[in-house]
Coordinates of C-alpha atoms and ligand atoms in Angstrom, one line a residue:
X24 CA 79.9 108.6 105.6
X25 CA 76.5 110.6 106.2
X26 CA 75.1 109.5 109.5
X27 CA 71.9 109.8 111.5
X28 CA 72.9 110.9 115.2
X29 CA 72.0 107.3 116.5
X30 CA 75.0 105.2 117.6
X31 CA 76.9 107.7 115.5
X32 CA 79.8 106.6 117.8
X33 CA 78.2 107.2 120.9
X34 CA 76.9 104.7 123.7
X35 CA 74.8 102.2 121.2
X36 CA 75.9 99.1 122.5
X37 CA 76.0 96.9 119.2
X38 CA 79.0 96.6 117.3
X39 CA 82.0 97.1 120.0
X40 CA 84.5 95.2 121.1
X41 CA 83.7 94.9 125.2
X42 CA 87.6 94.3 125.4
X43 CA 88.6 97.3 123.5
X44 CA 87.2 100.6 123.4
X45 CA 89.9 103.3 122.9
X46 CA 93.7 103.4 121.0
X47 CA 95.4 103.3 124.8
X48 CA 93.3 99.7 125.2
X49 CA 94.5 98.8 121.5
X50 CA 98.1 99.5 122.3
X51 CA 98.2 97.6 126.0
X52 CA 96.7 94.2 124.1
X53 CA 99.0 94.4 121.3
X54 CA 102.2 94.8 124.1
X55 CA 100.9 91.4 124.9
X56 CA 101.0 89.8 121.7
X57 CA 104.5 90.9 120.0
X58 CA 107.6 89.8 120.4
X59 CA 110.4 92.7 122.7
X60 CA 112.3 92.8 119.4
X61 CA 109.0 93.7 117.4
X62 CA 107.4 95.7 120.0
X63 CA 110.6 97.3 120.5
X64 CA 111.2 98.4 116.9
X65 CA 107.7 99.6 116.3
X66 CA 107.3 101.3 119.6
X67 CA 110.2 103.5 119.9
X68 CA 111.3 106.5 118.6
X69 CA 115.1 108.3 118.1
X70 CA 117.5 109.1 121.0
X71 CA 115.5 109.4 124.1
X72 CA 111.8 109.4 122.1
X73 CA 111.2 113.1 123.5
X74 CA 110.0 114.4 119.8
X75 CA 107.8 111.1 119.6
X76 CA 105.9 111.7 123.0
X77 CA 105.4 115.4 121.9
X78 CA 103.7 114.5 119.0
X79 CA 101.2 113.5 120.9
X80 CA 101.3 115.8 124.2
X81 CA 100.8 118.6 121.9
X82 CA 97.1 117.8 120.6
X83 CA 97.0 118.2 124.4
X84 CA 97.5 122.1 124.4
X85 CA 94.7 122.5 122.2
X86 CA 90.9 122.3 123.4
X87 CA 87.4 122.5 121.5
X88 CA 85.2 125.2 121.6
X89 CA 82.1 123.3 121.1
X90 CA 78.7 125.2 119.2
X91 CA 75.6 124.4 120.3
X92 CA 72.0 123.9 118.9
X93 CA 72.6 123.3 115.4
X94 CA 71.5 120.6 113.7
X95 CA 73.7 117.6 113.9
X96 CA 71.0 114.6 112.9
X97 CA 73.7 114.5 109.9
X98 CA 77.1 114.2 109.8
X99 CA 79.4 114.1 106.8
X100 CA 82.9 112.4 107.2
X101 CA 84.0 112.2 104.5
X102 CA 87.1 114.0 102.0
X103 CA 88.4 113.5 98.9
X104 CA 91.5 113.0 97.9
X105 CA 93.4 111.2 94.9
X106 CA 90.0 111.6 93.1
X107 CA 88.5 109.0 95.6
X108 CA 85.8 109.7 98.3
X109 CA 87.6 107.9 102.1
X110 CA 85.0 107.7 104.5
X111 CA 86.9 110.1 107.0
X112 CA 90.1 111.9 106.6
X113 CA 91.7 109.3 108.3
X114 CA 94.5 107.4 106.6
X115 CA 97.1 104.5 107.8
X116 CA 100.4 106.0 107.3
X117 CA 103.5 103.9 105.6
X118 CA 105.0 101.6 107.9
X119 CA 107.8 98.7 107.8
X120 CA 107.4 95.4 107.7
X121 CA 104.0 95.0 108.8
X122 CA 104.3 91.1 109.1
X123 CA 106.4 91.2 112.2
X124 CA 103.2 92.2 113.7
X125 CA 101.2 89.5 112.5
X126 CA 100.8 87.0 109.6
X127 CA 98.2 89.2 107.9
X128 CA 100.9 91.8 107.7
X129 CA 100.1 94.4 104.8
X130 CA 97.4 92.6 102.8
X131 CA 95.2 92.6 106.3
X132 CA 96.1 96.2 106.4
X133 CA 94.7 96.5 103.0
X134 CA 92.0 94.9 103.4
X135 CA 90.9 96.4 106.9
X136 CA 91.4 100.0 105.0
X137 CA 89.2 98.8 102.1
X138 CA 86.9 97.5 104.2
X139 CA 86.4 100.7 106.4
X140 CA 86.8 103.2 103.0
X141 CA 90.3 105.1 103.5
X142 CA 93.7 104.9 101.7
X143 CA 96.5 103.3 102.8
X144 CA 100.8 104.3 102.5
X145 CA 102.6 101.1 101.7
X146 CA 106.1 101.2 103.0
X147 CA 108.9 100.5 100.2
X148 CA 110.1 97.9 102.5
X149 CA 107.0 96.4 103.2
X150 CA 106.8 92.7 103.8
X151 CA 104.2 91.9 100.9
X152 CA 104.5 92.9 97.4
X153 CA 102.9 96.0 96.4
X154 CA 100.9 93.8 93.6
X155 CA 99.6 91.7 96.6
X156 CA 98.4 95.0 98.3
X157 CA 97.0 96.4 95.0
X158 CA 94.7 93.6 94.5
X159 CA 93.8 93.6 98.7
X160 CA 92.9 97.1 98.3
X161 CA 90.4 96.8 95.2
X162 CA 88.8 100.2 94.0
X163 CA 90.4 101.9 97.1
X164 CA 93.4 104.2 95.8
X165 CA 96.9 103.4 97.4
X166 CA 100.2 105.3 98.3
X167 CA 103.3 104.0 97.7
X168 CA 106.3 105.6 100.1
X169 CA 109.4 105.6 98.6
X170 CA 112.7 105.8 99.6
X171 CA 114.6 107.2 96.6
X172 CA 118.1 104.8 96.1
X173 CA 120.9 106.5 94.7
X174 CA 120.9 103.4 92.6
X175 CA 117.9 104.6 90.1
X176 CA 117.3 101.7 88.6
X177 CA 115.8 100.0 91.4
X178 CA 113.6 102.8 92.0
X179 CA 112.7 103.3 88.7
X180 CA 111.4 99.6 88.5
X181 CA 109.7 100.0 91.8
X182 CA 108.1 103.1 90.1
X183 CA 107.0 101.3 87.1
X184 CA 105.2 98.3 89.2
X185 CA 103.3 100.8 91.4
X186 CA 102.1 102.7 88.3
X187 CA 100.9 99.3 86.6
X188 CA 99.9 98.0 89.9
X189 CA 97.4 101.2 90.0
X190 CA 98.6 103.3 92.7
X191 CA 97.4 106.8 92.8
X192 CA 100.6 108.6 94.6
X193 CA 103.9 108.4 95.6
X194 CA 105.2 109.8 98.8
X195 CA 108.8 110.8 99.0
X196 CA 110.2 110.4 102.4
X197 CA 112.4 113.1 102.7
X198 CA 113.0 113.0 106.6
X199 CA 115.5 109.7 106.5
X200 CA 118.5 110.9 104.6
X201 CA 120.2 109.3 107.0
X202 CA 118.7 107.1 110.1
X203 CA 117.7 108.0 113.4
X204 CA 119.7 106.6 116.3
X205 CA 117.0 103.8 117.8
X206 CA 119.1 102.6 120.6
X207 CA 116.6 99.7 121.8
X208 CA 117.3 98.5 117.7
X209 CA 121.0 98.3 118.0
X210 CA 120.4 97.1 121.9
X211 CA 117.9 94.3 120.6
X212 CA 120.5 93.6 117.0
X213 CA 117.6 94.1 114.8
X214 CA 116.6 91.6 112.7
X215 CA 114.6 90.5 110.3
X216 CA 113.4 87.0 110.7
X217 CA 114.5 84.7 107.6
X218 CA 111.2 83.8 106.7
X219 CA 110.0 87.5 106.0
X220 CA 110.9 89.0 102.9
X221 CA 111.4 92.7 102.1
X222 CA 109.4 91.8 99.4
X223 CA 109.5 94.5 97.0
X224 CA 113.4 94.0 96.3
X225 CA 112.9 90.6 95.4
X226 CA 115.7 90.0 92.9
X227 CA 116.2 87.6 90.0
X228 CA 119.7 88.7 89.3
X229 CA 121.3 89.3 92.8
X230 CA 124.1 87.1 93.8
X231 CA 123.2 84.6 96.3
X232 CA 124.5 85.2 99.6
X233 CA 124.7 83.8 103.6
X234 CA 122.6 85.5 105.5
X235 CA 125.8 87.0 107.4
X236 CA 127.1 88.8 104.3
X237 CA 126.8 92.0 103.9
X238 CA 128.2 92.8 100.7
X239 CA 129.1 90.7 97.7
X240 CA 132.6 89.1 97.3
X241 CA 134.3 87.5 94.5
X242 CA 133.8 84.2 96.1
X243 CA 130.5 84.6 96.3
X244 CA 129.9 86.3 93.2
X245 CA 130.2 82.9 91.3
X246 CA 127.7 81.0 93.3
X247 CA 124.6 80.2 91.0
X248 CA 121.9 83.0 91.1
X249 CA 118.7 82.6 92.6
X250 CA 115.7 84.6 93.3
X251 CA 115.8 86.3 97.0
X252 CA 115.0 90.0 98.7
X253 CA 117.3 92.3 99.9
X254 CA 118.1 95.8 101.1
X255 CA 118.9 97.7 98.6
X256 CA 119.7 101.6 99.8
X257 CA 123.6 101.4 99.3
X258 CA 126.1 102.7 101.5
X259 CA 129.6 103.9 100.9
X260 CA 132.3 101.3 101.0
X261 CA 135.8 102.9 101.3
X262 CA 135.1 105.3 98.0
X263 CA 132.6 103.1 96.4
X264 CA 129.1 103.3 96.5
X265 CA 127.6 99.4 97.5
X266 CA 124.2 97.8 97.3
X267 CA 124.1 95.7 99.9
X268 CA 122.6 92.3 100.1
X269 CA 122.1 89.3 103.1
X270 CA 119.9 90.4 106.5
X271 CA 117.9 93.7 106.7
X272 CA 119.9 95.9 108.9
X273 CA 119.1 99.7 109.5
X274 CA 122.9 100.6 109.2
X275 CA 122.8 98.9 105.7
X276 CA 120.0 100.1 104.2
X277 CA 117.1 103.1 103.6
X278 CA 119.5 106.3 103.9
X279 CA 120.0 108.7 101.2
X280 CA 122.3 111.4 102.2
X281 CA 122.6 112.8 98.8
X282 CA 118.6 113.6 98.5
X283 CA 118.1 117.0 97.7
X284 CA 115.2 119.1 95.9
X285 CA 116.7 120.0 92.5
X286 CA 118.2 116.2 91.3
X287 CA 115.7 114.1 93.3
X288 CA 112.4 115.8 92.5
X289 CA 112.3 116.7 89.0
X290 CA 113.6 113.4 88.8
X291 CA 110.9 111.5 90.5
X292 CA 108.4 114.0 88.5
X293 CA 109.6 112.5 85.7
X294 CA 109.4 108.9 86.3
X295 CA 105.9 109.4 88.1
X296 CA 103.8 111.9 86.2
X297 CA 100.8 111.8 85.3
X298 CA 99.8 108.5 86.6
X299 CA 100.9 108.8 90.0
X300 CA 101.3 112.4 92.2
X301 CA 104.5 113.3 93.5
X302 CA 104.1 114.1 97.2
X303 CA 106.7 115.2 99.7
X304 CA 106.8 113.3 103.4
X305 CA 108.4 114.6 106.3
X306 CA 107.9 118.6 106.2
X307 CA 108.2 120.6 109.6
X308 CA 109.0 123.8 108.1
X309 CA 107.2 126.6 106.3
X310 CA 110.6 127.1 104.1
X311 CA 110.5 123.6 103.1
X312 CA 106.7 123.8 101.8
X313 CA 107.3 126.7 99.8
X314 CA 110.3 124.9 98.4
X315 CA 107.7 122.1 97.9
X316 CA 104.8 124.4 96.2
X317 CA 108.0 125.6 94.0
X318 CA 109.1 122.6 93.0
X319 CA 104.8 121.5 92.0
X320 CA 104.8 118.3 94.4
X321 CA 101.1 117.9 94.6
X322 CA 101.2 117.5 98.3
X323 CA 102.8 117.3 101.2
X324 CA 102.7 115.5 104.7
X325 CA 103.7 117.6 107.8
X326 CA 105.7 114.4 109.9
X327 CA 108.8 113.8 112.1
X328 CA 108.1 110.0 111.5
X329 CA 106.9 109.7 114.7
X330 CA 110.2 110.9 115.9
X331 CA 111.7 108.0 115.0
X332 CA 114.5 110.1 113.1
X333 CA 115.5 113.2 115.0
X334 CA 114.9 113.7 118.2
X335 CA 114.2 117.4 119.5
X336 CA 112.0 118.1 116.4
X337 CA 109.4 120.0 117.0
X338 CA 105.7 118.2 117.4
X339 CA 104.1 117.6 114.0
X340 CA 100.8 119.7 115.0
X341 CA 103.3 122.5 116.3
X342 CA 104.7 122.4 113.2
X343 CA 101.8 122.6 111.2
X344 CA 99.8 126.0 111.5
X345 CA 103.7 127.3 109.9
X346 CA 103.3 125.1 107.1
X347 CA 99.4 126.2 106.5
X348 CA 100.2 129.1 106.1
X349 CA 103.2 129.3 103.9
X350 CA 101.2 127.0 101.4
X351 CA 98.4 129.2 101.3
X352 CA 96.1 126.7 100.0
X353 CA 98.4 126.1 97.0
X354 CA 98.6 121.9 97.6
X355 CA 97.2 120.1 100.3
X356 CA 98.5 119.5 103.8
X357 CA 98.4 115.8 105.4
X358 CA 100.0 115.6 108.8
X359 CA 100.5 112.6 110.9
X360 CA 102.4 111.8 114.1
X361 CA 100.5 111.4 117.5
X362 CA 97.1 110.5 116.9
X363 CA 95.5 108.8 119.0
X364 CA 92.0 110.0 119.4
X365 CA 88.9 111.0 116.9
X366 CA 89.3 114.7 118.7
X367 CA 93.1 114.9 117.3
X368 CA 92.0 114.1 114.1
X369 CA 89.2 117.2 114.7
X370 CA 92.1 119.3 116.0
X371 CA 94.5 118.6 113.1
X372 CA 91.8 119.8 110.4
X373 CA 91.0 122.8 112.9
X374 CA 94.7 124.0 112.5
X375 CA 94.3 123.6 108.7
X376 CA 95.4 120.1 107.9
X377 CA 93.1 118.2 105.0
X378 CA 94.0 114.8 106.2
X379 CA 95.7 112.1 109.0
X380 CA 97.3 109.7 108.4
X381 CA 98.2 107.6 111.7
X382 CA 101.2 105.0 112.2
X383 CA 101.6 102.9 115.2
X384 CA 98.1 102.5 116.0
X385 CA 97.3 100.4 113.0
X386 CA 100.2 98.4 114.1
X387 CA 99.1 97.5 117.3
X388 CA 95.6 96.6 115.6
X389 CA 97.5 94.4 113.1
X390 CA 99.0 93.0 116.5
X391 CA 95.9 92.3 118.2
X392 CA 93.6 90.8 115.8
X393 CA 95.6 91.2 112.6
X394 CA 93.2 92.4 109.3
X395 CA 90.1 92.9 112.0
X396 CA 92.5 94.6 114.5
X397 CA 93.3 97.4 111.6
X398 CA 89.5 97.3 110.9
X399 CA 88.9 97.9 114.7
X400 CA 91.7 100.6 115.1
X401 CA 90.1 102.6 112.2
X402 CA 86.4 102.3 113.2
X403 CA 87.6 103.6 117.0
X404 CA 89.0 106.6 114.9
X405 CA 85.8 107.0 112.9
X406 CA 83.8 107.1 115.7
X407 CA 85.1 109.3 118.0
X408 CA 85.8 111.5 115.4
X409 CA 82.2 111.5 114.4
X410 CA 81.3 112.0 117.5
X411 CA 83.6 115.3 118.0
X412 CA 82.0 116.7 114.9
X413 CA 78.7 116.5 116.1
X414 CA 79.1 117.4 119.5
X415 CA 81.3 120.3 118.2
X416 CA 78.7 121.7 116.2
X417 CA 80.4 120.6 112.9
X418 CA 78.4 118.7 110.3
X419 CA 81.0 118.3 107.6
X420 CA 84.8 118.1 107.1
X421 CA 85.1 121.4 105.3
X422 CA 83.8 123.1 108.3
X423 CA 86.1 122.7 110.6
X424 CA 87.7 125.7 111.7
X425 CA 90.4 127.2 114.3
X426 CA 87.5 128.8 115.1
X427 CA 86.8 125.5 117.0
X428 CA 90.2 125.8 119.1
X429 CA 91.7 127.5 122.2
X430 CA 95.3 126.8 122.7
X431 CA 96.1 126.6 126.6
X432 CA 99.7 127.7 127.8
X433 CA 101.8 126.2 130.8
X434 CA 100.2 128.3 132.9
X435 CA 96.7 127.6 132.2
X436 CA 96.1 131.0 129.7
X437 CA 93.7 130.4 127.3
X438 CA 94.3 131.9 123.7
X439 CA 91.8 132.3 121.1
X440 CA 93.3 131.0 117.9
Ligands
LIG122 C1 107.5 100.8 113.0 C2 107.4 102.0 112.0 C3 107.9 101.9 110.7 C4 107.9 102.9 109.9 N1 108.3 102.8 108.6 C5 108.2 103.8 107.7 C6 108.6 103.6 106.4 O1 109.0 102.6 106.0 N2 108.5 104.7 105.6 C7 108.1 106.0 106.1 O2 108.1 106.9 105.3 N3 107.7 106.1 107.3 C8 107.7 105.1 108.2 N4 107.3 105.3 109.4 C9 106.7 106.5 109.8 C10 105.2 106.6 109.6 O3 104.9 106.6 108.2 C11 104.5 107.8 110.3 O4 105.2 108.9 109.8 C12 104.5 107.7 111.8 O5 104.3 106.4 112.2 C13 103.4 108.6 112.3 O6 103.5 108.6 113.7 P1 102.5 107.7 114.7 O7 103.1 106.3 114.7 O8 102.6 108.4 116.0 O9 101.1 107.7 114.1 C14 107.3 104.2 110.3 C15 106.8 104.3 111.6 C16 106.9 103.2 112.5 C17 106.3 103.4 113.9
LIG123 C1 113.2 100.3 106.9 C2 113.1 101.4 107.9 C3 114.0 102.5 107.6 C4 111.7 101.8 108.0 C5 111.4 103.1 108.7 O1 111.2 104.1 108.1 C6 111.4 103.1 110.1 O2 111.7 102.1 110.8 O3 111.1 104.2 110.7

C-alpha cells in the first residue's frame, strides 16, 4: 500500500484499538480468552521451548541503522508473490485447527487476510474445509500446507481439491517427519473436542468408529458407513502400515518418517504442476536449499515451526543469512518464526528474506476478537512495519538492505553486516 506520511502507523489517533496496541497486548488478552488445553497447545513449543524463545530473542541481536533526510511522504509496502500484489510482505503462516481458538476459526482467518490484502497457509488439518477458505479468501491467492501421507491417495485427492479450489501453492512441510515432544500436550491428553472436525479428511468410505478407537477392527468393520473426519497420517502397527481413525491424537497422526527429496518431491511436482507451486517448508540449512534449488521447488520457507519440533535448532533468522546465500537469488526465501514486531519483519527482508509469514500471533487475534482479531493482528504488523520503513529511510520493499543492520554481540560489539 502507497501511503502519505500522515497516520502512516504513527500517533493518529483514529482507527486503534485503545485496548490493544502491540502483539505482547494481543497475546495477554487472548491468554484470557482460551481454554489451558488450547492455550497450551498453541503456545508451546518442543522439549523445554528454548528453540521457540530464540526465534524471537534473535531479531533482538540485530539493530537498524536508520538514513536520514530522504523523502519518505511515500511509502510502498507492498510484494508480489504468486502473481498477486499482498499489501505488505506479511503473510499468516499455516496453523492447526484454528477453531479451538474461536468459532470463526479459518474462514475468519480468511477473511481478516482478504480484508487486509495478504495470503494465507491453510493447515492440512485445518478445522474448515479448504473449499470454505477458498471462497472466504475471494481474489486473494491461498497456500495450502501439506503433510505428504504415505498413503498417496489421500494426498492426491487433497491435491486435486486445492487445485480446483484455486489455490496458488502448496507448501511441503518437511520439518515434521516425525513429531516434536510437546510435553504440556501429552500432560493436558490432547484432544480434539467432538464437535470440531479435521475437516479436510472428511470421509465417505471410512468405517465408523467410537471415538476411543484407534484403529479399525473386524468388529467394527461391519458397522454401516457413514460420513465423518479423521486423522489420516498412518503409523506402523506391528509390520503393517495403518491409517488410523477415531480422536485426533499427535501420536496417531501427521508424521512421515519415510519423507525424503528424491520419492516425495518429484512426486508432489507431479501431482501439483503447473497449477499450483511446489514449495519446501521448514529449511534451516544452506545444504538443504541447494538440495531445494536442485530439485526446482519454487520456493522455500526458512522455519523450525516455531520450535515446536526440535528443540536446540537454531533461530529461524540465524538460520537464514546461510540459506540466502546458498540460493543465490535462484527461488525465493520466506522465513517465519518469532515475529512479533513491524521492525522484525524490516529485519528479516534486511538479511535477505522476500517475505513473513507469522504463526501464533494470528492465533491469539483469532482468540481475542476472532475474524477482526486476525484483521487487528495484521494491521499492528502493517503499521509498525510502515513505520520502520519510513523512519529507516526506506521507501519500498526492494530497498531494504543489510545495509540497514548492525548485529550486536554478547558483549555489546557492534558489527557492520
Ligand atoms: C498451534 C500451531 C499449529 C501449527 N500447525 C502447523 C501445521 O499444521 N502445519 C505446519 O506446517 N506448520 C504448523 N505450525 C507452524 C507454523 O506454520 C509456523 O511455522 C510457526 O507458527 C511460526 O512461528 P510463530 O508462531 O512464532 O510465528 C503450527 C504452529 C502453531 C503454533
Ligand atoms: C496436526 C499438527 C501436527 C499440527 C502441527 O503442525 C503443530 O501442532 O505444530
Amino acid at each position: 500500500m502507497t501511503t502519505g506520511n500522515k497516520g502512516a502507523g504513527g500517533n493518529g489517533h483514529a482507527d486503534h484499538d485503545l485496548n490493544c496496541l502491540t502483539i505482547e497486548e494481543l497475546q495477554a488478552h487472548a491468554h484470557t480468552m482460551m481454554d489451558k488445553q488450547t492455550r497450551d497447545y498453541y503456545n508451546e513449543g518442543a522439549d523445554s521451548g528454548s528453540t521457540l524463545l530464540e526465534n524471537i530473542d534473535a531479531y533482538k541481536k540485530y539493530r537498524i541503522r536508520p538514513r536520514v533526510l530522504r523523502d519518505v511522504s511515500r511509502i510502498n509496502t507492498t510484494t508480489n508473490l504468486f502473481g498477486f500484489k499482498s499489501s505488505v510482505p506479511i503473510g499468516v503462516a499455516p496453523t492447526a485447527m484454528q477453531k479451538l481458538a474461536h468459532a470463526d476459526g479459518e474462514e475468519g482467518t480468511a477473511k481478516a487476510c482478504r480484508k487486509r490484502g495478504v495470503p494465507m497457509g491453510l493447515s492440512s488439518f485445518a478445522t474448515t474445509t479448504l473449499e470454505e477458505v477458498a471462497e472466504a479468501s475471494g481474489e486473494i491467492p491461498n497456500v495450502l500446507q501439506l503433510y505428504l501421507f504415505e498413503d498417496r491417495d489421500h494426498s492426491r485427492k487433497l491435491i486435486a481439491r486445492a487445485k480446483k479450489a484455486g489455490f496458488k501453492a502448496v507448501f511441503l512441510t518437511v520439518d515434521t517427519p516425525i513429531l516434536g515432544r510437546r510435553n504440556l500436550e501429552i500432560r493436558n491428553q490432547f484432544k480434539l473436542p467432538p464437535h470440531f472436525k479435521i475437516a479436510n479428511f472428511v470421509e465417505e468410505e471410512e468405517p465408523a468408529l467410537s471415538n476411543d478407537e484407534t484403529t479399525p477392527t473386524s468388529a467394527n468393520q461391519s458397522r454401516p458407513r457413514k460420513p465423518r473426519a479423521y486423522s489420516t497420517a498412518g503409523y506402523t502397527h506391528g509390520e503393517k502400515r495403518v491409517t488410523p481413525t477415531g480422536p485426533i491424537t499427535f501420536h496417531t497422526h501427521a508424521a512421515n518418517p519415510t519423507l525424503c527429496w528424491e520419492k516425495d518431491i518429484e512426486w508432489l511436482k507431479e501431482e501439483c504442476c503447473p497449477e499450483m507451486e511446489v514449495w519446501v517448508k521448514g529449511i534451516a540449512t544452506a545444504e538443504d536449499a541447494i538440495l531445494a534449488v536442485h530439485h526446482q521447488v519454487r520456493g522455500i520457507v526458512v522455519s523450525n515451526h516455531g520450535g515446536r519440533q526440535l528443540n536446540g535448532a537454531m533461530a529461524t533468522l540465524d538460520a537464514l543469512p546461510d540459506v540466502v546465500e546458498a540460493v543465490r537469488g535462484q527461488i525465493p526465501v520466506h522465513v517465519d518464526g518469532g515475529i512479533r514486531h513491524g521492525t522484525d519483519v524490516f529485519k528479516a527482508l534486511a538479511l535477505g528474506a522476500d517475505f513473513v509469514w507469522v504463526g501464533r500471533p494470528a492465533l491469539w487475534g483469532l482468540a481475542y476478537k476472532g475474524q477482526e482479531g486476525v484483521e487487528l493482528m495484521l494491521k499492528l504488523l502493517s503499521d509498525e512495519f510502515r513505520l520502520c520503513m519510513g523512519l529507516a529511510g526506506v521507501t519500498k520493499v526492494e530497498g531494504i538492505s543489510k545495509e540497514y543492520l548492525v548485529k550486536i554481540d554478547k558483549s555489546g560489539f557492534v558489527a557492520r553486516l
